[in-house]
Short mmCIF file of C-alpha atoms in Angstrom, two decimals:
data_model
loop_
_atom_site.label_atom_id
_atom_site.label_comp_id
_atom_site.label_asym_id
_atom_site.label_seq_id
_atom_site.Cartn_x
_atom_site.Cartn_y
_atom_site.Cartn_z
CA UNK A 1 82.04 -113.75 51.38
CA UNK A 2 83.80 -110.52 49.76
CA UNK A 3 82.54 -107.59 49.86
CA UNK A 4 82.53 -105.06 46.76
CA UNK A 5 82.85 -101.71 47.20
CA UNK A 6 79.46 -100.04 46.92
CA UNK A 7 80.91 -97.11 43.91
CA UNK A 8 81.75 -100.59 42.10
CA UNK A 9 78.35 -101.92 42.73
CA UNK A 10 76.32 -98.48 42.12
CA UNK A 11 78.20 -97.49 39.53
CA UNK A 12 78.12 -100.74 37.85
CA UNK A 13 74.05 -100.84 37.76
CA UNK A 14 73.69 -97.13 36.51
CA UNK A 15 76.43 -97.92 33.53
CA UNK A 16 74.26 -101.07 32.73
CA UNK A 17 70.81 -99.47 32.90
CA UNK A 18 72.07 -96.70 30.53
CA UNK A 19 73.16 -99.19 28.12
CA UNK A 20 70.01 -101.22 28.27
CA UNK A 21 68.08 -97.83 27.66
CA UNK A 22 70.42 -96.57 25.15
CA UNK A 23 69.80 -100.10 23.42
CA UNK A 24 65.95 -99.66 23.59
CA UNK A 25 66.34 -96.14 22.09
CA UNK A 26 68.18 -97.89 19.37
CA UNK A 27 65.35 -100.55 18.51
CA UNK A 28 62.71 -98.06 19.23
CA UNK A 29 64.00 -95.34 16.31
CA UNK A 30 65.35 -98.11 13.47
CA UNK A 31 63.55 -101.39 13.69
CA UNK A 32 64.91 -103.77 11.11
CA UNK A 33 66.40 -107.33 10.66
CA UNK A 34 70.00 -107.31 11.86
CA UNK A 35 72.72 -108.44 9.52
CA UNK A 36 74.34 -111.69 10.67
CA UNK A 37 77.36 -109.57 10.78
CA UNK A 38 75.94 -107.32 12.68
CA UNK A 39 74.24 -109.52 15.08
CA UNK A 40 77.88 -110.87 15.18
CA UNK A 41 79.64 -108.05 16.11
CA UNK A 42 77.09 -107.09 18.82
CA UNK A 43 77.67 -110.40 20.42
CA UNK A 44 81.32 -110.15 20.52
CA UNK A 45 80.70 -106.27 21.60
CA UNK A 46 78.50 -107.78 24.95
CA UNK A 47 80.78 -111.51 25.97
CA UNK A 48 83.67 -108.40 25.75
CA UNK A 49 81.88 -106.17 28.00
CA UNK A 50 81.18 -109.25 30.17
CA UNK A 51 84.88 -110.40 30.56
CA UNK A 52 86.42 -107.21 30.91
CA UNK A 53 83.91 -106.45 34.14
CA UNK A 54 85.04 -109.79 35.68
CA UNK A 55 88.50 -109.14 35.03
CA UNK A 56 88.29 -105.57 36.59
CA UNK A 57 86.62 -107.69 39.72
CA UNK A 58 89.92 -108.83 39.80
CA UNK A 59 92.01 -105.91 40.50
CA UNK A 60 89.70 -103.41 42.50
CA UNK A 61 89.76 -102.90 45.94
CA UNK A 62 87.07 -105.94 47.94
CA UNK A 63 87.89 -107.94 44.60
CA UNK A 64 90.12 -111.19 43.59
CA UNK A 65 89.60 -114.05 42.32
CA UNK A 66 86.74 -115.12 44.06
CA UNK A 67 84.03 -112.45 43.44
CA UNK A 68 85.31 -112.32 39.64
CA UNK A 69 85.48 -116.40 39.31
CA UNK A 70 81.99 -116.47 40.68
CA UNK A 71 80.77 -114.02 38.07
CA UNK A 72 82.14 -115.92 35.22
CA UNK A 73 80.77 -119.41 36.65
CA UNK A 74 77.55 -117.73 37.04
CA UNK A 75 77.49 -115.53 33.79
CA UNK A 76 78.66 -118.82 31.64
CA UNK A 77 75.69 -120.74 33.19
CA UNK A 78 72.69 -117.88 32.42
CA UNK A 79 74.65 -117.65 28.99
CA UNK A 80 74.26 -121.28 28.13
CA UNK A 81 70.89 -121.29 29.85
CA UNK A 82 69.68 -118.46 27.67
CA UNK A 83 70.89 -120.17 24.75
CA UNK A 84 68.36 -123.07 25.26
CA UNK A 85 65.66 -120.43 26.03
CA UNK A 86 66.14 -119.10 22.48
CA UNK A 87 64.60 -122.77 21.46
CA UNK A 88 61.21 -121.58 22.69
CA UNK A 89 61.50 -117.72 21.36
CA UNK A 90 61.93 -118.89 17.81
CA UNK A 91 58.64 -120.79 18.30
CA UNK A 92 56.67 -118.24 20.27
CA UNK A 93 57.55 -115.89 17.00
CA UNK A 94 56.68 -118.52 14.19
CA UNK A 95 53.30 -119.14 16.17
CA UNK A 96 52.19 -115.48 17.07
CA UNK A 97 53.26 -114.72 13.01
CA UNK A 98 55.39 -111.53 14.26
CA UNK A 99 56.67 -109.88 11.85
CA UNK A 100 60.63 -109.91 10.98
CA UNK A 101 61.16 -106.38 11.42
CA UNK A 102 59.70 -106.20 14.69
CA UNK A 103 60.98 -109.36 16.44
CA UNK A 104 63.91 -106.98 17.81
CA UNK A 105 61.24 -104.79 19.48
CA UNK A 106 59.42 -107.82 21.20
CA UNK A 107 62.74 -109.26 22.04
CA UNK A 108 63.99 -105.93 24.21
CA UNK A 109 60.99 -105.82 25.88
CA UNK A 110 60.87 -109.46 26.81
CA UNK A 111 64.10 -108.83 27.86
CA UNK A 112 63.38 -105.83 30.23
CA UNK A 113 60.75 -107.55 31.52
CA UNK A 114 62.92 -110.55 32.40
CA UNK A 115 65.41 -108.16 34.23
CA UNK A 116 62.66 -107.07 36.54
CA UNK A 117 60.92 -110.27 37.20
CA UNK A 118 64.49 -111.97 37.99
CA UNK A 119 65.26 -109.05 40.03
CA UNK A 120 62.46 -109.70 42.62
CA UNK A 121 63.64 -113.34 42.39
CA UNK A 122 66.90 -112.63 43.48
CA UNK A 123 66.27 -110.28 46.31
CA UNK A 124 63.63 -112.94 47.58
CA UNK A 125 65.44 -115.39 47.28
CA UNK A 126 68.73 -113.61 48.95
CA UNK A 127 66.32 -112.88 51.93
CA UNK A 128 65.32 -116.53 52.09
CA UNK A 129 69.04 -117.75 51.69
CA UNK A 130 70.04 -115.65 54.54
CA UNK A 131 66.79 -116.39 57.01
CA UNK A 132 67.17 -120.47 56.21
CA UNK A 133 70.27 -121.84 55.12
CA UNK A 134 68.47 -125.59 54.78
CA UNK A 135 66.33 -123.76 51.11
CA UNK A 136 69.72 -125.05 49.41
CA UNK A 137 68.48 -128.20 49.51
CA UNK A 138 65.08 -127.30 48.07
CA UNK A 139 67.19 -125.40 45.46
CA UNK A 140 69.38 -128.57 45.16
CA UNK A 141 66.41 -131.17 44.62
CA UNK A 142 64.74 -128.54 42.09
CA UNK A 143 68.27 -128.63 39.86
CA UNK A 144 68.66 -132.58 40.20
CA UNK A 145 65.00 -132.83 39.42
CA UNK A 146 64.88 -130.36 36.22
CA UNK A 147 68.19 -132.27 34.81
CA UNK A 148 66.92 -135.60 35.07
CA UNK A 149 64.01 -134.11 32.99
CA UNK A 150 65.91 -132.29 30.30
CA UNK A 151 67.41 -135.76 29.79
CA UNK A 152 64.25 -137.53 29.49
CA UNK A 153 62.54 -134.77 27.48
CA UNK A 154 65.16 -134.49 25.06
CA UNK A 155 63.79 -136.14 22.12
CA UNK A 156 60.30 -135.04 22.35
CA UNK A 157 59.25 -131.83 19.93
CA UNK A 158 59.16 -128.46 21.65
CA UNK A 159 55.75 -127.22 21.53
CA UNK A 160 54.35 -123.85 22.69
CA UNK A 161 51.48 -123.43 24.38
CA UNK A 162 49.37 -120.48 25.41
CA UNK A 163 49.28 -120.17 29.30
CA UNK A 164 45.85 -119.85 31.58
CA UNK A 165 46.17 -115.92 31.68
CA UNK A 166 47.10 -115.51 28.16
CA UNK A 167 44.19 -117.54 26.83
CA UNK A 168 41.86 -115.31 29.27
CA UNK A 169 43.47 -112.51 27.86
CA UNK A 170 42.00 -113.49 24.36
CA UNK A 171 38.38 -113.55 25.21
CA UNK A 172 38.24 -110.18 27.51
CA UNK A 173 40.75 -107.97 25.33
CA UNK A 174 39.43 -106.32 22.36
CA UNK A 175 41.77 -107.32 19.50
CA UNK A 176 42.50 -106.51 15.95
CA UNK A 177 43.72 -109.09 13.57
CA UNK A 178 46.58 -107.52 11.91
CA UNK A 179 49.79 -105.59 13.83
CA UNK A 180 50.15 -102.56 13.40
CA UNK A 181 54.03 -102.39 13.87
CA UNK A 182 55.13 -102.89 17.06
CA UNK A 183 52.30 -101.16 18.69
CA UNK A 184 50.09 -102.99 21.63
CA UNK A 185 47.27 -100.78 21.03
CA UNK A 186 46.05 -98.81 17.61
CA UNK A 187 42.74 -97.74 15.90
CA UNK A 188 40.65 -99.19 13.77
CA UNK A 189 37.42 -97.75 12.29
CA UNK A 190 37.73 -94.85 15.55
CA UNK A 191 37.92 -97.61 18.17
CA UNK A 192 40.64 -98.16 20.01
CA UNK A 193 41.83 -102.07 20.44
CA UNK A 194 44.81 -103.78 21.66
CA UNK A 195 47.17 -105.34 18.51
CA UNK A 196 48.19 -109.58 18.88
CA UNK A 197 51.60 -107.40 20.06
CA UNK A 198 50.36 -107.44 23.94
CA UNK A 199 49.63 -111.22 23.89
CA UNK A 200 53.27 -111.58 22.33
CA UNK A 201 54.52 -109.43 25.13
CA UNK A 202 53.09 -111.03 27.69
CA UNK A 203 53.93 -114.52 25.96
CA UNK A 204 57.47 -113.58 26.22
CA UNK A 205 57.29 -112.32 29.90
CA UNK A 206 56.04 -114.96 31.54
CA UNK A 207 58.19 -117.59 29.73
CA UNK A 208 60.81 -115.72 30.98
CA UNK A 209 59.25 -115.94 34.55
CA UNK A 210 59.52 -119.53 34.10
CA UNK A 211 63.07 -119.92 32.75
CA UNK A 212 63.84 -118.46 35.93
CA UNK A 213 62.66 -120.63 37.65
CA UNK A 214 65.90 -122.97 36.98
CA UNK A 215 68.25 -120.02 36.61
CA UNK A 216 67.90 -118.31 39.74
CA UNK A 217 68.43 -121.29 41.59
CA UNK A 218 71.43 -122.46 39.67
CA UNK A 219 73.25 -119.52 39.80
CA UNK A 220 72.88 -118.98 43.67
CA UNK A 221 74.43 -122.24 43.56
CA UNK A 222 77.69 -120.71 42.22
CA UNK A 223 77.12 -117.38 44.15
CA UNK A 224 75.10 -115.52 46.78
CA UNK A 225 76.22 -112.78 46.33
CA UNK A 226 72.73 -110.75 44.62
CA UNK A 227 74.87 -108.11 42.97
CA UNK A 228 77.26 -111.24 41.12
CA UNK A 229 73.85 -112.90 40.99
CA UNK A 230 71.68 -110.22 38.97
CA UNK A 231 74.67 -108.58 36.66
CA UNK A 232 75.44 -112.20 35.26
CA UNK A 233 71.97 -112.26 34.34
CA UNK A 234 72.23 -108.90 32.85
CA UNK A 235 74.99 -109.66 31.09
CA UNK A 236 73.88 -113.08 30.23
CA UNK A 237 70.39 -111.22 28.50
CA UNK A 238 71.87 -108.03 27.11
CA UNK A 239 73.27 -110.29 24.22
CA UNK A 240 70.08 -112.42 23.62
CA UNK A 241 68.36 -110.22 21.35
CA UNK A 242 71.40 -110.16 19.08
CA UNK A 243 71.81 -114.35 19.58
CA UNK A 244 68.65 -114.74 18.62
CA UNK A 245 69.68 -113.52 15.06
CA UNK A 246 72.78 -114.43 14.92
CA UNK A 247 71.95 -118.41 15.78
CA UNK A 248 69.01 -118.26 13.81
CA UNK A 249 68.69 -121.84 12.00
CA UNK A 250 72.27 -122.52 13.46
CA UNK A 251 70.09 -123.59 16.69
CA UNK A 252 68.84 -126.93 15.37
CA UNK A 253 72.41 -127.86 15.26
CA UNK A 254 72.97 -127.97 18.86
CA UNK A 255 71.54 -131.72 19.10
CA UNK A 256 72.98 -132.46 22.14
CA UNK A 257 72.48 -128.92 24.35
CA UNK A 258 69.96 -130.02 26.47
CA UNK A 259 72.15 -132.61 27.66
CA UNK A 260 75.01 -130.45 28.39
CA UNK A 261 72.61 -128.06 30.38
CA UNK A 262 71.35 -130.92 32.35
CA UNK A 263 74.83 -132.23 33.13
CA UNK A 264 75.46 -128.54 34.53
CA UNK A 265 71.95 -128.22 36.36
CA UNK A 266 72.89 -131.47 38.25
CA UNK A 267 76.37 -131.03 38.62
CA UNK A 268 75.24 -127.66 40.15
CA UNK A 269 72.48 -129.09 42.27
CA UNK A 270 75.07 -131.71 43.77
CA UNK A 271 77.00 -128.88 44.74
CA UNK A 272 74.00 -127.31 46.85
CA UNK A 273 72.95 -130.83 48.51
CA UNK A 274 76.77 -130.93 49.71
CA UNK A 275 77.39 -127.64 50.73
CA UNK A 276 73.30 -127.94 52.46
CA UNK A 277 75.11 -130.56 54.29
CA UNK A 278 78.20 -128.94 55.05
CA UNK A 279 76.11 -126.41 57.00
CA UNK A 280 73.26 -128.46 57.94
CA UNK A 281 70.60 -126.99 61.06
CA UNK A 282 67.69 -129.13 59.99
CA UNK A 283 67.36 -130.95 63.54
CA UNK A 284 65.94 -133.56 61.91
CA UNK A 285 69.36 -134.38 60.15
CA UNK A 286 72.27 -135.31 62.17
CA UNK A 287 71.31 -134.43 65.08
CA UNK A 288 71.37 -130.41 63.96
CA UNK A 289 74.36 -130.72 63.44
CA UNK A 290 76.85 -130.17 60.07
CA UNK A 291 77.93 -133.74 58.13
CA UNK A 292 81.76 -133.47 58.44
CA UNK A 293 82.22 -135.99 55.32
CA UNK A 294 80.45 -133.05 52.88
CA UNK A 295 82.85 -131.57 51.24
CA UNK A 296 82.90 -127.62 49.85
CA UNK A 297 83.06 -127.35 46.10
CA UNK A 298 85.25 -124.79 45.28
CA UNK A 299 84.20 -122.10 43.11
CA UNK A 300 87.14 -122.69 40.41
CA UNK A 301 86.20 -126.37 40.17
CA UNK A 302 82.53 -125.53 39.33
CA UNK A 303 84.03 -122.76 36.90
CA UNK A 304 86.14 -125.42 34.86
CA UNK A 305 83.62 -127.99 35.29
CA UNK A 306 80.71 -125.57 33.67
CA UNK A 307 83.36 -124.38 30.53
CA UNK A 308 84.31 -128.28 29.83
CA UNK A 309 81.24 -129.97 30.04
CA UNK A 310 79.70 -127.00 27.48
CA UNK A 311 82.43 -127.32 24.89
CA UNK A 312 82.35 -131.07 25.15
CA UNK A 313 78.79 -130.46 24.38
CA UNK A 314 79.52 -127.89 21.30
CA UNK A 315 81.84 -129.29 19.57
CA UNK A 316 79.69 -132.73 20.39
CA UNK A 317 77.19 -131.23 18.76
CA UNK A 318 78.86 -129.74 15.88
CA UNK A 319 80.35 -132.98 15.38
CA UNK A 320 76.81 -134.92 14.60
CA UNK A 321 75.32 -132.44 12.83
CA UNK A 322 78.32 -132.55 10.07
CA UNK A 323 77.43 -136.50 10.01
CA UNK A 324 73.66 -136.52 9.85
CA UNK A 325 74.29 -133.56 6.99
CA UNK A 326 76.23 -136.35 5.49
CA UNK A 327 73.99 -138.85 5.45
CA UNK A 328 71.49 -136.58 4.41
CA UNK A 329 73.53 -136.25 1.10
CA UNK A 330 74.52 -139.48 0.59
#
Protein backbone atom coordinates (compact mmCIF):
# COMPACT_ATOMS: atom_id res chain seq x y z
CA UNK A 1 0.00 0.00 0.00
CA UNK A 2 1.17 3.78 -0.71
CA UNK A 3 2.01 5.82 1.58
CA UNK A 4 0.89 9.67 1.66
CA UNK A 5 2.94 12.09 2.87
CA UNK A 6 1.86 13.05 6.37
CA UNK A 7 1.72 17.39 5.37
CA UNK A 8 -0.84 15.86 2.68
CA UNK A 9 -2.65 13.91 5.27
CA UNK A 10 -2.48 16.68 8.21
CA UNK A 11 -3.01 19.29 6.19
CA UNK A 12 -5.81 17.73 4.42
CA UNK A 13 -7.91 17.09 7.85
CA UNK A 14 -7.26 20.69 9.27
CA UNK A 15 -8.50 22.27 5.67
CA UNK A 16 -11.63 19.95 6.02
CA UNK A 17 -12.43 20.58 9.69
CA UNK A 18 -12.26 24.36 8.98
CA UNK A 19 -14.67 24.02 6.29
CA UNK A 20 -17.05 21.84 8.23
CA UNK A 21 -16.85 24.58 11.06
CA UNK A 22 -16.98 27.43 8.77
CA UNK A 23 -20.21 25.60 7.35
CA UNK A 24 -21.76 25.25 10.88
CA UNK A 25 -21.03 28.98 11.51
CA UNK A 26 -22.95 29.51 8.38
CA UNK A 27 -26.21 27.50 9.47
CA UNK A 28 -25.80 28.62 12.97
CA UNK A 29 -26.06 32.71 12.05
CA UNK A 30 -28.79 32.44 8.89
CA UNK A 31 -31.04 29.46 9.18
CA UNK A 32 -33.39 29.34 6.25
CA UNK A 33 -34.66 27.04 3.38
CA UNK A 34 -32.02 26.88 0.67
CA UNK A 35 -32.95 27.81 -2.86
CA UNK A 36 -32.83 24.81 -5.21
CA UNK A 37 -30.29 26.88 -6.91
CA UNK A 38 -28.52 27.29 -4.19
CA UNK A 39 -28.61 23.86 -2.87
CA UNK A 40 -27.39 23.30 -6.52
CA UNK A 41 -24.53 25.23 -6.60
CA UNK A 42 -23.32 23.97 -3.18
CA UNK A 43 -23.41 20.50 -4.51
CA UNK A 44 -21.45 21.19 -7.52
CA UNK A 45 -19.14 23.50 -5.09
CA UNK A 46 -18.44 19.97 -2.76
CA UNK A 47 -18.32 16.78 -5.92
CA UNK A 48 -15.62 19.80 -7.21
CA UNK A 49 -13.79 19.93 -4.07
CA UNK A 50 -13.97 16.11 -4.04
CA UNK A 51 -12.42 15.53 -7.56
CA UNK A 52 -9.92 18.07 -7.49
CA UNK A 53 -8.40 16.34 -4.02
CA UNK A 54 -8.28 12.97 -5.86
CA UNK A 55 -6.77 14.40 -8.78
CA UNK A 56 -4.05 16.24 -6.67
CA UNK A 57 -3.54 12.44 -5.12
CA UNK A 58 -2.42 12.01 -8.39
CA UNK A 59 0.49 14.20 -8.80
CA UNK A 60 2.01 14.62 -5.17
CA UNK A 61 4.82 12.96 -3.95
CA UNK A 62 3.56 8.97 -2.24
CA UNK A 63 0.56 9.52 -4.80
CA UNK A 64 -0.63 7.92 -8.34
CA UNK A 65 -3.15 6.34 -9.44
CA UNK A 66 -3.75 4.02 -6.88
CA UNK A 67 -4.28 6.08 -3.66
CA UNK A 68 -6.41 8.65 -5.89
CA UNK A 69 -8.47 5.66 -7.79
CA UNK A 70 -9.19 4.26 -4.39
CA UNK A 71 -10.56 7.56 -3.16
CA UNK A 72 -12.89 7.99 -5.99
CA UNK A 73 -14.13 4.18 -5.78
CA UNK A 74 -14.63 4.77 -2.21
CA UNK A 75 -16.03 8.44 -2.27
CA UNK A 76 -18.58 7.32 -5.28
CA UNK A 77 -19.78 4.42 -3.02
CA UNK A 78 -20.47 6.67 0.48
CA UNK A 79 -21.94 9.21 -2.18
CA UNK A 80 -24.47 6.81 -3.58
CA UNK A 81 -24.84 5.26 -0.15
CA UNK A 82 -25.71 8.60 1.36
CA UNK A 83 -28.08 9.19 -1.28
CA UNK A 84 -30.29 6.22 -0.12
CA UNK A 85 -29.80 7.42 3.51
CA UNK A 86 -31.57 10.67 2.52
CA UNK A 87 -34.78 8.16 2.05
CA UNK A 88 -34.96 7.84 5.83
CA UNK A 89 -34.00 11.72 6.73
CA UNK A 90 -36.97 12.98 4.78
CA UNK A 91 -39.09 10.69 6.99
CA UNK A 92 -37.40 11.21 10.34
CA UNK A 93 -38.28 15.16 9.51
CA UNK A 94 -42.02 14.64 8.32
CA UNK A 95 -42.49 12.44 11.59
CA UNK A 96 -40.66 14.61 14.31
CA UNK A 97 -42.78 17.80 12.43
CA UNK A 98 -39.33 19.89 12.27
CA UNK A 99 -39.71 22.83 11.10
CA UNK A 100 -38.44 23.93 7.40
CA UNK A 101 -36.21 26.53 8.51
CA UNK A 102 -34.42 24.48 10.85
CA UNK A 103 -33.98 21.15 9.02
CA UNK A 104 -30.43 22.65 7.89
CA UNK A 105 -29.48 22.96 11.60
CA UNK A 106 -30.50 19.27 12.47
CA UNK A 107 -28.94 18.14 9.29
CA UNK A 108 -25.18 19.66 10.24
CA UNK A 109 -25.36 18.28 13.38
CA UNK A 110 -26.42 14.84 12.30
CA UNK A 111 -23.78 15.20 10.10
CA UNK A 112 -20.98 16.03 12.68
CA UNK A 113 -22.12 13.51 14.64
CA UNK A 114 -21.82 10.95 11.84
CA UNK A 115 -18.14 12.12 11.23
CA UNK A 116 -17.26 11.17 14.75
CA UNK A 117 -19.11 7.99 15.16
CA UNK A 118 -17.59 6.73 11.65
CA UNK A 119 -14.34 7.92 12.80
CA UNK A 120 -14.09 5.43 15.76
CA UNK A 121 -15.39 2.89 13.19
CA UNK A 122 -12.67 3.29 11.02
CA UNK A 123 -9.79 3.35 13.39
CA UNK A 124 -11.38 0.10 14.98
CA UNK A 125 -11.87 -1.37 12.34
CA UNK A 126 -8.20 -0.47 10.75
CA UNK A 127 -6.84 -2.05 14.04
CA UNK A 128 -8.91 -5.16 13.48
CA UNK A 129 -7.96 -5.32 9.66
CA UNK A 130 -4.40 -5.22 10.53
CA UNK A 131 -4.50 -7.78 13.80
CA UNK A 132 -6.81 -10.45 11.58
CA UNK A 133 -6.75 -10.39 8.02
CA UNK A 134 -9.62 -13.42 7.95
CA UNK A 135 -12.52 -10.11 9.39
CA UNK A 136 -12.73 -9.59 5.41
CA UNK A 137 -14.73 -12.32 5.24
CA UNK A 138 -17.02 -11.27 8.09
CA UNK A 139 -17.03 -7.89 6.23
CA UNK A 140 -17.68 -9.86 2.97
CA UNK A 141 -20.73 -12.05 4.30
CA UNK A 142 -22.19 -8.72 6.01
CA UNK A 143 -22.16 -6.91 2.25
CA UNK A 144 -23.56 -10.16 0.41
CA UNK A 145 -26.03 -10.45 3.23
CA UNK A 146 -27.30 -6.60 3.34
CA UNK A 147 -27.62 -6.76 -0.72
CA UNK A 148 -29.60 -9.73 -0.90
CA UNK A 149 -31.86 -7.75 1.56
CA UNK A 150 -32.07 -4.43 -0.18
CA UNK A 151 -33.34 -6.62 -3.03
CA UNK A 152 -35.93 -8.31 -1.12
CA UNK A 153 -36.95 -5.20 0.85
CA UNK A 154 -37.33 -3.14 -2.05
CA UNK A 155 -40.94 -2.88 -2.44
CA UNK A 156 -41.95 -2.69 1.07
CA UNK A 157 -42.75 1.13 2.51
CA UNK A 158 -39.96 2.73 4.49
CA UNK A 159 -41.12 3.25 7.89
CA UNK A 160 -39.37 5.01 10.82
CA UNK A 161 -39.32 3.88 13.98
CA UNK A 162 -38.21 5.26 17.31
CA UNK A 163 -35.24 3.16 18.72
CA UNK A 164 -35.07 1.53 22.51
CA UNK A 165 -33.00 4.60 23.85
CA UNK A 166 -34.96 7.17 22.12
CA UNK A 167 -38.31 5.93 23.39
CA UNK A 168 -36.60 5.87 27.05
CA UNK A 169 -35.54 9.15 26.36
CA UNK A 170 -39.30 10.26 26.15
CA UNK A 171 -40.46 9.14 29.50
CA UNK A 172 -37.26 10.40 31.70
CA UNK A 173 -36.61 13.83 29.75
CA UNK A 174 -38.67 16.70 30.63
CA UNK A 175 -40.12 17.99 27.33
CA UNK A 176 -42.00 20.86 25.92
CA UNK A 177 -44.37 20.44 23.09
CA UNK A 178 -43.47 23.10 20.75
CA UNK A 179 -39.59 23.97 19.36
CA UNK A 180 -38.32 26.66 20.14
CA UNK A 181 -36.01 27.11 17.02
CA UNK A 182 -33.35 24.97 16.87
CA UNK A 183 -32.71 24.92 20.50
CA UNK A 184 -32.47 21.39 22.57
CA UNK A 185 -33.25 23.05 25.71
CA UNK A 186 -35.45 26.46 26.49
CA UNK A 187 -37.82 27.82 29.24
CA UNK A 188 -41.09 27.64 29.79
CA UNK A 189 -43.08 29.16 32.69
CA UNK A 190 -39.17 29.54 34.61
CA UNK A 191 -38.44 25.82 34.14
CA UNK A 192 -36.00 24.71 32.16
CA UNK A 193 -36.94 21.56 29.68
CA UNK A 194 -35.38 19.94 26.81
CA UNK A 195 -37.29 20.96 23.17
CA UNK A 196 -38.50 17.56 20.70
CA UNK A 197 -34.96 19.09 19.01
CA UNK A 198 -32.71 16.55 21.26
CA UNK A 199 -34.88 13.49 20.35
CA UNK A 200 -34.42 14.70 16.59
CA UNK A 201 -30.75 14.90 17.25
CA UNK A 202 -30.30 11.89 18.63
CA UNK A 203 -32.80 10.32 15.97
CA UNK A 204 -30.44 11.44 13.38
CA UNK A 205 -27.23 10.20 15.19
CA UNK A 206 -27.85 6.95 15.71
CA UNK A 207 -29.38 6.30 12.23
CA UNK A 208 -26.30 7.42 11.12
CA UNK A 209 -24.53 4.86 13.48
CA UNK A 210 -26.41 2.35 11.66
CA UNK A 211 -25.86 3.40 8.03
CA UNK A 212 -22.45 2.76 8.94
CA UNK A 213 -22.78 -0.15 9.62
CA UNK A 214 -22.79 -1.09 5.68
CA UNK A 215 -20.54 1.81 4.73
CA UNK A 216 -17.60 1.22 6.70
CA UNK A 217 -17.37 -2.15 5.62
CA UNK A 218 -17.88 -1.46 1.96
CA UNK A 219 -15.52 1.05 1.63
CA UNK A 220 -12.59 -0.90 3.36
CA UNK A 221 -13.44 -3.16 0.68
CA UNK A 222 -12.13 -0.65 -1.92
CA UNK A 223 -9.42 0.72 0.51
CA UNK A 224 -7.60 0.30 3.83
CA UNK A 225 -6.10 2.89 3.83
CA UNK A 226 -8.11 4.99 7.11
CA UNK A 227 -7.06 8.37 5.83
CA UNK A 228 -8.73 7.38 1.93
CA UNK A 229 -11.25 5.64 4.16
CA UNK A 230 -12.55 8.63 6.48
CA UNK A 231 -12.03 11.75 3.85
CA UNK A 232 -14.39 9.86 1.29
CA UNK A 233 -16.78 9.84 3.96
CA UNK A 234 -16.18 13.41 4.64
CA UNK A 235 -16.49 14.29 1.40
CA UNK A 236 -19.27 11.94 0.71
CA UNK A 237 -21.37 13.91 3.93
CA UNK A 238 -20.19 17.48 3.52
CA UNK A 239 -22.69 17.64 0.50
CA UNK A 240 -25.69 15.83 2.19
CA UNK A 241 -27.18 18.66 3.85
CA UNK A 242 -27.33 20.53 0.56
CA UNK A 243 -28.73 17.00 -1.33
CA UNK A 244 -31.16 16.79 0.93
CA UNK A 245 -32.72 20.04 -0.58
CA UNK A 246 -31.73 19.87 -3.65
CA UNK A 247 -33.36 16.11 -4.28
CA UNK A 248 -36.18 16.95 -2.30
CA UNK A 249 -39.34 15.17 -4.04
CA UNK A 250 -36.84 14.31 -6.93
CA UNK A 251 -36.02 11.20 -4.48
CA UNK A 252 -39.15 9.18 -5.17
CA UNK A 253 -37.94 9.06 -8.65
CA UNK A 254 -35.06 6.90 -8.06
CA UNK A 255 -37.33 3.59 -8.27
CA UNK A 256 -34.73 1.41 -8.86
CA UNK A 257 -31.69 2.79 -6.31
CA UNK A 258 -31.87 0.28 -3.94
CA UNK A 259 -31.14 -2.14 -6.49
CA UNK A 260 -28.20 -0.44 -7.85
CA UNK A 261 -26.77 -0.12 -4.20
CA UNK A 262 -27.27 -3.74 -3.66
CA UNK A 263 -25.62 -4.71 -6.95
CA UNK A 264 -22.55 -2.54 -5.56
CA UNK A 265 -22.76 -3.92 -1.84
CA UNK A 266 -22.42 -7.47 -3.37
CA UNK A 267 -20.25 -6.82 -6.08
CA UNK A 268 -18.10 -5.25 -3.27
CA UNK A 269 -18.55 -8.07 -0.81
CA UNK A 270 -17.40 -10.63 -3.63
CA UNK A 271 -14.42 -8.69 -3.85
CA UNK A 272 -13.59 -9.18 0.03
CA UNK A 273 -14.52 -13.11 0.02
CA UNK A 274 -11.82 -13.31 -2.93
CA UNK A 275 -9.23 -11.25 -1.82
CA UNK A 276 -10.09 -13.14 2.12
CA UNK A 277 -9.08 -16.02 0.07
CA UNK A 278 -6.26 -14.73 -1.69
CA UNK A 279 -4.66 -14.22 1.73
CA UNK A 280 -6.30 -16.84 3.65
CA UNK A 281 -4.60 -17.95 7.51
CA UNK A 282 -7.81 -19.44 8.81
CA UNK A 283 -6.20 -23.05 9.46
CA UNK A 284 -9.31 -24.34 9.11
CA UNK A 285 -9.33 -23.41 5.30
CA UNK A 286 -6.86 -24.90 3.05
CA UNK A 287 -4.77 -26.10 5.14
CA UNK A 288 -3.69 -22.26 6.36
CA UNK A 289 -2.77 -21.73 3.50
CA UNK A 290 -3.79 -18.91 0.52
CA UNK A 291 -6.36 -20.39 -2.44
CA UNK A 292 -4.14 -19.78 -5.53
CA UNK A 293 -7.39 -19.81 -7.92
CA UNK A 294 -8.68 -16.31 -5.97
CA UNK A 295 -8.04 -13.80 -7.95
CA UNK A 296 -7.19 -9.86 -6.82
CA UNK A 297 -9.76 -7.37 -8.01
CA UNK A 298 -8.10 -4.54 -9.12
CA UNK A 299 -8.96 -1.28 -7.80
CA UNK A 300 -9.79 0.32 -11.42
CA UNK A 301 -12.15 -2.58 -12.17
CA UNK A 302 -14.16 -1.97 -8.93
CA UNK A 303 -13.93 1.89 -9.85
CA UNK A 304 -15.66 1.34 -13.38
CA UNK A 305 -17.76 -1.33 -12.12
CA UNK A 306 -19.24 1.10 -9.14
CA UNK A 307 -19.72 4.33 -11.92
CA UNK A 308 -21.59 1.83 -14.53
CA UNK A 309 -23.72 -0.10 -12.50
CA UNK A 310 -24.97 3.53 -10.78
CA UNK A 311 -25.71 5.25 -14.06
CA UNK A 312 -27.30 2.13 -15.42
CA UNK A 313 -29.32 2.53 -12.36
CA UNK A 314 -30.04 6.50 -12.90
CA UNK A 315 -30.84 6.79 -16.00
CA UNK A 316 -32.89 3.27 -15.29
CA UNK A 317 -34.61 5.04 -13.03
CA UNK A 318 -35.23 8.20 -14.77
CA UNK A 319 -36.38 6.17 -17.51
CA UNK A 320 -39.58 4.57 -15.50
CA UNK A 321 -40.46 7.36 -13.77
CA UNK A 322 -41.08 9.38 -17.25
CA UNK A 323 -43.41 6.18 -18.09
CA UNK A 324 -45.37 5.68 -14.91
CA UNK A 325 -45.79 9.81 -15.15
CA UNK A 326 -47.26 8.82 -18.41
CA UNK A 327 -49.54 6.53 -17.50
CA UNK A 328 -50.47 8.56 -14.76
CA UNK A 329 -51.77 11.11 -17.41
CA UNK A 330 -53.18 9.03 -19.72
Amino acid sequence: MQELPTWFEVGTLIALVGLLLADLLVVARRPHVPSTKESALWVGFYVALAVVFGVVMLVIPGGGTEPASEFFAGWITEYSLSVDNLFVFVIIMSRFAVPAEDQQKVLMVGILIALVLRGIFILLGAAVIERFSWVFYIFGAFLIYTAVKLVLDRNEDEEYEDNALIRRMRKVLPLTEHYDGAKVRTVVDGKKLFTPMVIVFFAIGSTDLLFALDSIPAIFGLTEDPFLVYTANIFALMGLRQLYFLLGGLLDRLVYLSIGLAVVLGGIGVKLVLEALHTNELPFLNGGEPFEWAPEVPIWVSLVFIVAVLLVTTVASLLRSRQLERRGQA
